[in-house]
PDB file of C-alpha atoms and ligand atoms in Angstrom:
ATOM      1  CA  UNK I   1      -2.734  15.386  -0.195  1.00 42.00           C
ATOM      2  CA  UNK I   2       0.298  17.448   0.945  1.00 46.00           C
ATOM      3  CA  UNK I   3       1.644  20.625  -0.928  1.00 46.00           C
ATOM      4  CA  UNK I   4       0.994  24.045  -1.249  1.00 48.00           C
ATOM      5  CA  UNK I   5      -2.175  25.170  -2.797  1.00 44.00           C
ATOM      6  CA  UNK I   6       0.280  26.668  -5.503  1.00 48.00           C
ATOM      7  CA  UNK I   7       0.380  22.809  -6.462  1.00 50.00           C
ATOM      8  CA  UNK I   8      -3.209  22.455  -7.274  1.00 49.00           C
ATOM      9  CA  UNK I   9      -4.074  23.222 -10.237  1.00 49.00           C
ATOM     10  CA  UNK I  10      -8.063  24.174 -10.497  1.00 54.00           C
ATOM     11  CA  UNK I  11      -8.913  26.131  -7.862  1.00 51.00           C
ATOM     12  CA  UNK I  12     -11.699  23.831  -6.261  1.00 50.00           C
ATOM     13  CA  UNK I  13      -8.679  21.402  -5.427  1.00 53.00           C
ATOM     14  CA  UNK I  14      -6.953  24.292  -3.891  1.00 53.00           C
ATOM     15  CA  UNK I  15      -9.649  25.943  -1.612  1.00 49.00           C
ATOM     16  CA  UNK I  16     -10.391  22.541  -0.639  1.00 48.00           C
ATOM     17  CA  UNK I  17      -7.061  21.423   0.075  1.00 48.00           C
ATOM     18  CA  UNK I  18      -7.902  21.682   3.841  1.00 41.00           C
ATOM     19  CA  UNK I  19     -10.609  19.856   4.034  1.00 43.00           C
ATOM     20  CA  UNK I  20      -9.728  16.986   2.003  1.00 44.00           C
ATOM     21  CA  UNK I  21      -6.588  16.468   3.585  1.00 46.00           C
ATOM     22  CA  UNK I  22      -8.418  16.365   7.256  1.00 40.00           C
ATOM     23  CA  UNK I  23     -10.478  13.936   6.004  1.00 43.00           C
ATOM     24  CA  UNK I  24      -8.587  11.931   2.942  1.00 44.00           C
ATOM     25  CA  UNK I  25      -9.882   8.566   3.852  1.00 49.00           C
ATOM     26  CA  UNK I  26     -13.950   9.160   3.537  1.00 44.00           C
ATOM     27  CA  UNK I  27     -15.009   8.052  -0.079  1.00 50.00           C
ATOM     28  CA  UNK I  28     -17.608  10.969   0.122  1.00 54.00           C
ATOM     29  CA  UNK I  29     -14.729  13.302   0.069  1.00 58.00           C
ATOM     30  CA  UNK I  30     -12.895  11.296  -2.612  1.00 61.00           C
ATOM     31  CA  UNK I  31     -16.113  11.032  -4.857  1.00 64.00           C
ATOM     32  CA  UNK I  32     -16.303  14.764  -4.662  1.00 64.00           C
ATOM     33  CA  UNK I  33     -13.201  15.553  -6.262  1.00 63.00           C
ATOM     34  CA  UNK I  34     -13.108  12.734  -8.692  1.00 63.00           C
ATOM     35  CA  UNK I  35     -16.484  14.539  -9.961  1.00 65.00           C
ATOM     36  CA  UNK I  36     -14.043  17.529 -10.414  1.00 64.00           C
ATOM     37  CA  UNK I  37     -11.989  15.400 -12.494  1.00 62.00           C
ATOM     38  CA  UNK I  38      -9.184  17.344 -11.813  1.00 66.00           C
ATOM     39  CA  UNK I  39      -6.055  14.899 -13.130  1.00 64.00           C
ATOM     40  CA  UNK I  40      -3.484  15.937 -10.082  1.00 64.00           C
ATOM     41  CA  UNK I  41      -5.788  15.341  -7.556  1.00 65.00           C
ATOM     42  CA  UNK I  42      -7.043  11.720  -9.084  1.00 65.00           C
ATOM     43  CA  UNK I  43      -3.711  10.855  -9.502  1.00 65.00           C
ATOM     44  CA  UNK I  44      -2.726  11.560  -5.573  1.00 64.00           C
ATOM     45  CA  UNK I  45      -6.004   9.821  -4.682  1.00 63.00           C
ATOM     46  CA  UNK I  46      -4.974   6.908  -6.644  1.00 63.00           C
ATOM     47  CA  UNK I  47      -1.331   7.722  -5.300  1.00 62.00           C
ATOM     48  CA  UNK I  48      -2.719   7.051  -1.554  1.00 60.00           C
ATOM     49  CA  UNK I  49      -4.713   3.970  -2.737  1.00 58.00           C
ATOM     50  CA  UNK I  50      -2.061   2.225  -3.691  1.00 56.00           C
ATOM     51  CA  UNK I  51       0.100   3.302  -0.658  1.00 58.00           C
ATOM     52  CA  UNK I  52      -3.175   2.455   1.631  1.00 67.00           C
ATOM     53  CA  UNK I  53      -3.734  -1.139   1.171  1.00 76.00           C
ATOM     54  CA  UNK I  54      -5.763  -3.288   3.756  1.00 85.00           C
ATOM     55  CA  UNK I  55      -4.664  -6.603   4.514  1.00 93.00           C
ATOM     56  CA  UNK I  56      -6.094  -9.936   4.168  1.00 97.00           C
ATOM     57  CA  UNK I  57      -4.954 -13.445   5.858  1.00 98.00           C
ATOM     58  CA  UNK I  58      -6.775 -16.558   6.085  1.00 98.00           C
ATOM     59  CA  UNK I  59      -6.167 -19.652   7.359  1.00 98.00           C
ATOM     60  CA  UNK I  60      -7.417 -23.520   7.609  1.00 97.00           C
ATOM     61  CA  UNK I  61      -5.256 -26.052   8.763  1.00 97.00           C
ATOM     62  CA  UNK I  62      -4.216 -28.696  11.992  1.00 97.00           C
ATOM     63  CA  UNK I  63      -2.916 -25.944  14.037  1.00 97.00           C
ATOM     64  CA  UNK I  64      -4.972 -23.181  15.728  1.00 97.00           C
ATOM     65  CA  UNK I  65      -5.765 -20.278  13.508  1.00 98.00           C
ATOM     66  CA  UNK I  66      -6.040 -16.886  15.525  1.00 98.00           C
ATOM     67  CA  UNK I  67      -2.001 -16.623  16.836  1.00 98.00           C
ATOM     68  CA  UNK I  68      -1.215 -18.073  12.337  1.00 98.00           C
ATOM     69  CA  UNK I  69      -3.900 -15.381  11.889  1.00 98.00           C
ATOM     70  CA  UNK I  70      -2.406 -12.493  13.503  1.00 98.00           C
ATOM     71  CA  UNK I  71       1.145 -12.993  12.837  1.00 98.00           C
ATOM     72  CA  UNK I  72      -0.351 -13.621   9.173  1.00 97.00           C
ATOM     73  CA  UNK I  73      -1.951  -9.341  10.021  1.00 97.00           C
ATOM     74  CA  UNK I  74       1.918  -8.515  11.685  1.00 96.00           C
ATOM     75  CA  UNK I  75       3.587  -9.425   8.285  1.00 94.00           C
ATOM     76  CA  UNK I  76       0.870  -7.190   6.595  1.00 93.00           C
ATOM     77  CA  UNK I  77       1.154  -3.892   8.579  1.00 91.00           C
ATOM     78  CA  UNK I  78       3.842  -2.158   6.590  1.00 84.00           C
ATOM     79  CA  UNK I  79       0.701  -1.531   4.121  1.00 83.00           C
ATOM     80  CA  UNK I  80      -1.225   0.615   7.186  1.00 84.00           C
ATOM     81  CA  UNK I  81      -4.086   0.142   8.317  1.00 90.00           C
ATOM     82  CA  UNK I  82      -6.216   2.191  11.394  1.00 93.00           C
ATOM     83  CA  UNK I  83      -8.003  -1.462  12.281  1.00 96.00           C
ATOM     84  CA  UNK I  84      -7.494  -5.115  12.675  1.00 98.00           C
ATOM     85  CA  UNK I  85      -9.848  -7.858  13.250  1.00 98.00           C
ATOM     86  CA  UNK I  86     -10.450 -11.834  13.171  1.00 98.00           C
ATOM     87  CA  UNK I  87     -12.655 -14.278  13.037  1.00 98.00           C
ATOM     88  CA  UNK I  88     -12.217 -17.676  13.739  1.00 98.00           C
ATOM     89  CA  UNK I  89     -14.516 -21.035  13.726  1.00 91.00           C
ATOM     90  CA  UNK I  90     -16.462 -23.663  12.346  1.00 80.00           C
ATOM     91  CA  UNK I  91     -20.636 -23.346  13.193  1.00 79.00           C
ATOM     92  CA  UNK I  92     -20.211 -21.200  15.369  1.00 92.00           C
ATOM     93  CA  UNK I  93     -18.218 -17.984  14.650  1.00 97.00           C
ATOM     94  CA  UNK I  94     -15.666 -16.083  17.174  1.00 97.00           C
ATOM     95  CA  UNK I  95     -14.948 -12.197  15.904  1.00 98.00           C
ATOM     96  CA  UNK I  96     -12.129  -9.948  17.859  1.00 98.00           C
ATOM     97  CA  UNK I  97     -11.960  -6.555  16.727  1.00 98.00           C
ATOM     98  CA  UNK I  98      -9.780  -3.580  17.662  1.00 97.00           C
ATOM     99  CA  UNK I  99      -9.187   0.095  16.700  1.00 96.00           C
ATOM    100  CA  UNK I 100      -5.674   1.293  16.139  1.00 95.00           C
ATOM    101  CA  UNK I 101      -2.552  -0.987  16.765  1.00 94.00           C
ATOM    102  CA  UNK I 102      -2.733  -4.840  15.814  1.00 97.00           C
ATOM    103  CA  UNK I 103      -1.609  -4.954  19.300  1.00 97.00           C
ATOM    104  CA  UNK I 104      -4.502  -3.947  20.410  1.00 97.00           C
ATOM    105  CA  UNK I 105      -5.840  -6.471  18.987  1.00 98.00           C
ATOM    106  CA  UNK I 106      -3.145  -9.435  19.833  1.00 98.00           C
ATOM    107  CA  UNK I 107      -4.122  -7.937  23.839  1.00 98.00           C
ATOM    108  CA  UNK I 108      -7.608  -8.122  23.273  1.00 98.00           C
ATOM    109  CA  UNK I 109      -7.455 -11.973  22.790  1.00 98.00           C
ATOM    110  CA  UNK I 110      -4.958 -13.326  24.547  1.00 98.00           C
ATOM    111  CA  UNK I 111      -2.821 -13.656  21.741  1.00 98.00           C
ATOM    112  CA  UNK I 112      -5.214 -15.469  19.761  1.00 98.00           C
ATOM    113  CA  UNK I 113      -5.998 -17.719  22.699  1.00 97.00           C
ATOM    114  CA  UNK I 114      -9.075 -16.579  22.916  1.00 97.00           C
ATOM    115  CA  UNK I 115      -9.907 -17.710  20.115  1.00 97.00           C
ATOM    116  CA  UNK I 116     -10.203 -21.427  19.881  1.00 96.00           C
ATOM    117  CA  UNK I 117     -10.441 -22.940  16.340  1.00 96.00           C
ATOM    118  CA  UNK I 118      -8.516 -24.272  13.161  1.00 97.00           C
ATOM    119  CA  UNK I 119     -10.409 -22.404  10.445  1.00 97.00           C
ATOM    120  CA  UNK I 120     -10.283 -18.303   9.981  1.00 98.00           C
ATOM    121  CA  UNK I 121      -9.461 -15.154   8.667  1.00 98.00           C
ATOM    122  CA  UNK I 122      -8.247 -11.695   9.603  1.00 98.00           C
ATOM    123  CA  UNK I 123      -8.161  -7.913   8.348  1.00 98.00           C
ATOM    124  CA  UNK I 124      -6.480  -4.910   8.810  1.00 96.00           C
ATOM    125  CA  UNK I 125      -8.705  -2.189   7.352  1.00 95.00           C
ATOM    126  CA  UNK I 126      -8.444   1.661   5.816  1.00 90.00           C
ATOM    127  CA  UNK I 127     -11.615   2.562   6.110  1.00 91.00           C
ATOM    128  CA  UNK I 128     -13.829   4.573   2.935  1.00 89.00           C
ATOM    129  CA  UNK I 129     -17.162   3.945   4.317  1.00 92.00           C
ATOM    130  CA  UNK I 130     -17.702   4.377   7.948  1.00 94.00           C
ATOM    131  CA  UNK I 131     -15.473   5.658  10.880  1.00 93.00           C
ATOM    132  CA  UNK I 132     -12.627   3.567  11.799  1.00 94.00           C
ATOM    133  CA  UNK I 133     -13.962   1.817  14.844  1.00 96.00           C
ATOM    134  CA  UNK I 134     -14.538  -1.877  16.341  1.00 96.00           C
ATOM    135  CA  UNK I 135     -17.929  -1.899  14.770  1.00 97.00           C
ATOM    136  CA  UNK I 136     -16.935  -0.898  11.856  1.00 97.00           C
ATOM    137  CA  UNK I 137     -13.431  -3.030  11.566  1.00 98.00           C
ATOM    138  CA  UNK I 138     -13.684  -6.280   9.424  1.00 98.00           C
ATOM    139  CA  UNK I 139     -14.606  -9.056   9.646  1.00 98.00           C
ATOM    140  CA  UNK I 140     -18.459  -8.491   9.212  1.00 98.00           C
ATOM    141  CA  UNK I 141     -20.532 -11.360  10.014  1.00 97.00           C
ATOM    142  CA  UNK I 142     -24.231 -11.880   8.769  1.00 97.00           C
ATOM    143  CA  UNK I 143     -27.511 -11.407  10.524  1.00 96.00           C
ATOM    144  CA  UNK I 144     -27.214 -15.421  11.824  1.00 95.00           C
ATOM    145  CA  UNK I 145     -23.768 -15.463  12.695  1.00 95.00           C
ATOM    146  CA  UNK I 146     -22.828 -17.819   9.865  1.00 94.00           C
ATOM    147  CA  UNK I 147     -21.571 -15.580   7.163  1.00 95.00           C
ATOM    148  CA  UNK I 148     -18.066 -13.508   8.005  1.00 96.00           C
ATOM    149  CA  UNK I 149     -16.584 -11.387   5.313  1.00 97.00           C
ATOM    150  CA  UNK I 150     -13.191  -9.069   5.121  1.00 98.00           C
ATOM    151  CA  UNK I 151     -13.319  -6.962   1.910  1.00 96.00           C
ATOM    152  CA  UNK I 152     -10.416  -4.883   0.587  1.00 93.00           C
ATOM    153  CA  UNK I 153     -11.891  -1.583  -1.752  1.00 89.00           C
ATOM    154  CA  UNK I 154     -15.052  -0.559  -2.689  1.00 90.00           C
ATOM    155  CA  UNK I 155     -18.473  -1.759  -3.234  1.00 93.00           C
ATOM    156  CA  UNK I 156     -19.464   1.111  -5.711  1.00 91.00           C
ATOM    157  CA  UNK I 157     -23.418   0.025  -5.565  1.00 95.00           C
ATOM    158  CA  UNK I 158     -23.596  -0.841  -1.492  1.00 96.00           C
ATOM    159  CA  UNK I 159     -26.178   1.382  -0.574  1.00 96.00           C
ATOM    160  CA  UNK I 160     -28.469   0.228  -3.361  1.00 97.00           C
ATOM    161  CA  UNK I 161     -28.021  -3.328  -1.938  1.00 97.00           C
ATOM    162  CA  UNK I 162     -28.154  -2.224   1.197  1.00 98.00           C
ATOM    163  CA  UNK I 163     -31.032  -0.361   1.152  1.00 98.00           C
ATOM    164  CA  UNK I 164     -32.876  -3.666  -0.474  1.00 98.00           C
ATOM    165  CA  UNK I 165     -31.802  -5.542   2.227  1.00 98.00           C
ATOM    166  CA  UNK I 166     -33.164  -3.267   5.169  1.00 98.00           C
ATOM    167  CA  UNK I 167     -36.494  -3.005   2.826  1.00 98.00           C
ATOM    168  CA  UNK I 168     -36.594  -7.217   3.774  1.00 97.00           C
ATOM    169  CA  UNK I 169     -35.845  -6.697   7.321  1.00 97.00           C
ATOM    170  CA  UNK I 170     -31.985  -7.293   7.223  1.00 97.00           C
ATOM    171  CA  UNK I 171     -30.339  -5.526  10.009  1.00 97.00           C
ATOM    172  CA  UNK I 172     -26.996  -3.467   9.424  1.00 98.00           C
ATOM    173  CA  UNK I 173     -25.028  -3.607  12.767  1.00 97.00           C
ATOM    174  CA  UNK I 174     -22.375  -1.334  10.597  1.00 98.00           C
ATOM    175  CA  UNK I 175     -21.412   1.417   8.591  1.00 96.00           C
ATOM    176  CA  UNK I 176     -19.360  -0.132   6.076  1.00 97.00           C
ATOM    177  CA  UNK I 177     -20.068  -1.079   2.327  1.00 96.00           C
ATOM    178  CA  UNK I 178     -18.115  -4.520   2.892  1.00 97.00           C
ATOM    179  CA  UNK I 179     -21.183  -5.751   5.445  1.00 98.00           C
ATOM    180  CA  UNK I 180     -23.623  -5.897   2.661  1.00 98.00           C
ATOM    181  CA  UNK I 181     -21.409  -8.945   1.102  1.00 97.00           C
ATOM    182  CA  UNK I 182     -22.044 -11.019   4.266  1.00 97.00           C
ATOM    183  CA  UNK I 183     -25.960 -10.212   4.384  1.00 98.00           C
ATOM    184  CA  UNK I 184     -26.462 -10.141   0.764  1.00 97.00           C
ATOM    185  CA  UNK I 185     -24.762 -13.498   0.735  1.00 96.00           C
ATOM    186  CA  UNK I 186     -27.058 -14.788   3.622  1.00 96.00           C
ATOM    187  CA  UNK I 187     -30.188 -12.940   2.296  1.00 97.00           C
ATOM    188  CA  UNK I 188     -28.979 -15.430  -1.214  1.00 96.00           C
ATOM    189  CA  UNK I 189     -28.404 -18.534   0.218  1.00 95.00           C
ATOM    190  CA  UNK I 190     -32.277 -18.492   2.027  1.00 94.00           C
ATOM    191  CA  UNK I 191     -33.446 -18.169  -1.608  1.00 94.00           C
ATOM    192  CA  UNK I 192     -35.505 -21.446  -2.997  1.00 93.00           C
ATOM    193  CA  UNK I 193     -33.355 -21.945  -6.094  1.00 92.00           C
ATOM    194  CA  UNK I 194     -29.737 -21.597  -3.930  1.00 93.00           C
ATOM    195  CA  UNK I 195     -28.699 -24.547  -2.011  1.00 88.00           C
ATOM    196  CA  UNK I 196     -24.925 -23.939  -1.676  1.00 90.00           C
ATOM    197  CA  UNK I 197     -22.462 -20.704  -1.174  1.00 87.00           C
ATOM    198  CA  UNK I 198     -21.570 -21.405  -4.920  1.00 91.00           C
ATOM    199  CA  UNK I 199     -24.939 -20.617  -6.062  1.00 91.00           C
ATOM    200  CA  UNK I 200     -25.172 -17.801  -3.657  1.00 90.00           C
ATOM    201  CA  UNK I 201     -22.155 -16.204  -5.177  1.00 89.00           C
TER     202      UNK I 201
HETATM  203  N1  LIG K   1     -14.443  -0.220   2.078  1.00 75.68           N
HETATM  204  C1  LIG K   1     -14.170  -1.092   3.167  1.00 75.68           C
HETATM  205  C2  LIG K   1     -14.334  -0.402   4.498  1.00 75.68           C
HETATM  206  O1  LIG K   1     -14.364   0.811   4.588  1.00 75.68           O
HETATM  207  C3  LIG K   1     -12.827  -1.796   3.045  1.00 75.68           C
HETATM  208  C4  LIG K   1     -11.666  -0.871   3.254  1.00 75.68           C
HETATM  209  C5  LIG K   1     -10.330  -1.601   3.113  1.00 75.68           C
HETATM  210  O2  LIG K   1      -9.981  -1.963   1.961  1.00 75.68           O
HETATM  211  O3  LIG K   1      -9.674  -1.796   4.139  1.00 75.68           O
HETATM  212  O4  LIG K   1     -14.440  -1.070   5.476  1.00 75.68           O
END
């Protein structure tokens, strides 16, 4: 949030100008001042949510997906992001992740060479729950590799599910609310009554 603290109206928002604005992109921070329900300050939250957009890609096709994928993330960086990833195959599943830069990431595999498949998807990610990082970048892959999720927002309930989840022995490998899609989903599909991803959904 930029301005003066003149700008703020209740003084909460303005004494905690500072700190909010070192740290806009952590949804602790954000939940804080919505519970102050201060209108200027939700509507430069909201504001910066819009501007702050992750981007999705996916592809399945003839050709190879990571170099469609990653042009696909190029054509999507105007929107900013602070991480890219991709994942790419059939069975078995190939993730690249990088902090910062898509070129980073474009390094990191050889262009997408690196990469070998026809089927796949990609992510460039703000981060609200957990450090930008390349743990923490999308996609997120389940416990048995099979799974691979990129999510754009916020999963409002994720540490309720998550904290289900760990009580049945799933893993977390990050900080993120998105991962609990990919091990909820895997944690579904080894249910008696669920035989497809349908059902699991
Ligand atoms: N909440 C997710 C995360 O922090 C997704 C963020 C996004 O939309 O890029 O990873």
């Amino acid at each position: 949030i930029e301005g003066s603290a003149d700008a703020f109206p209740c003084s909460p928002c303005a004494s905690r100008r500072q700190k909010y604005a070192g740290d806009r992109k952590t949804e602790g921070r954000r939940t804080e001042f919505r519970q102050m329900n201060c209108e200027f300050v939700l509507d430069q939250i909201l504001q910066e949510e819009q501007f702050h957009m992750c981007g999705i890609v996916g592809y399945v096709g003839r050709n190879e997906a990571a170099p469609i994928l990653l042009e696909g993330l190029s054509r999507l960086e105007y929107r900013g992001y602070d991480s890219a990833g991709i994942c790419v195959g059939e069975g078995v599943l190939e993730v690249a992740k990088a902090k910062g830069r898509l070129q980073n990431l474009i390094a990191k595999t050889d262009g997408g060479a690196k990469l070998p498949g026809t089927l796949g998807i990609g992510h460039t990610r703000w981060a609200t729950h957990g450090e930008p990082n390349d743990i923490n970048s999308h996609p997120h892959v389940s416990q048995n590799g099979k799974i691979a999720v990129v999510h754009n927002g916020i999963i409002e309930n994720y540490l309720e599910i998550r904290e289900f989840l760990q009580e049945k022995g799933v893993q977390f490998t990050s900080q993120t609310d998105s991962e609990v899609v990919a091990q909820l989903m895997e944690y579904c599909m080894g249910l008696p009554e669920v035989s497809t991803v349908s059902d699991a959904l």
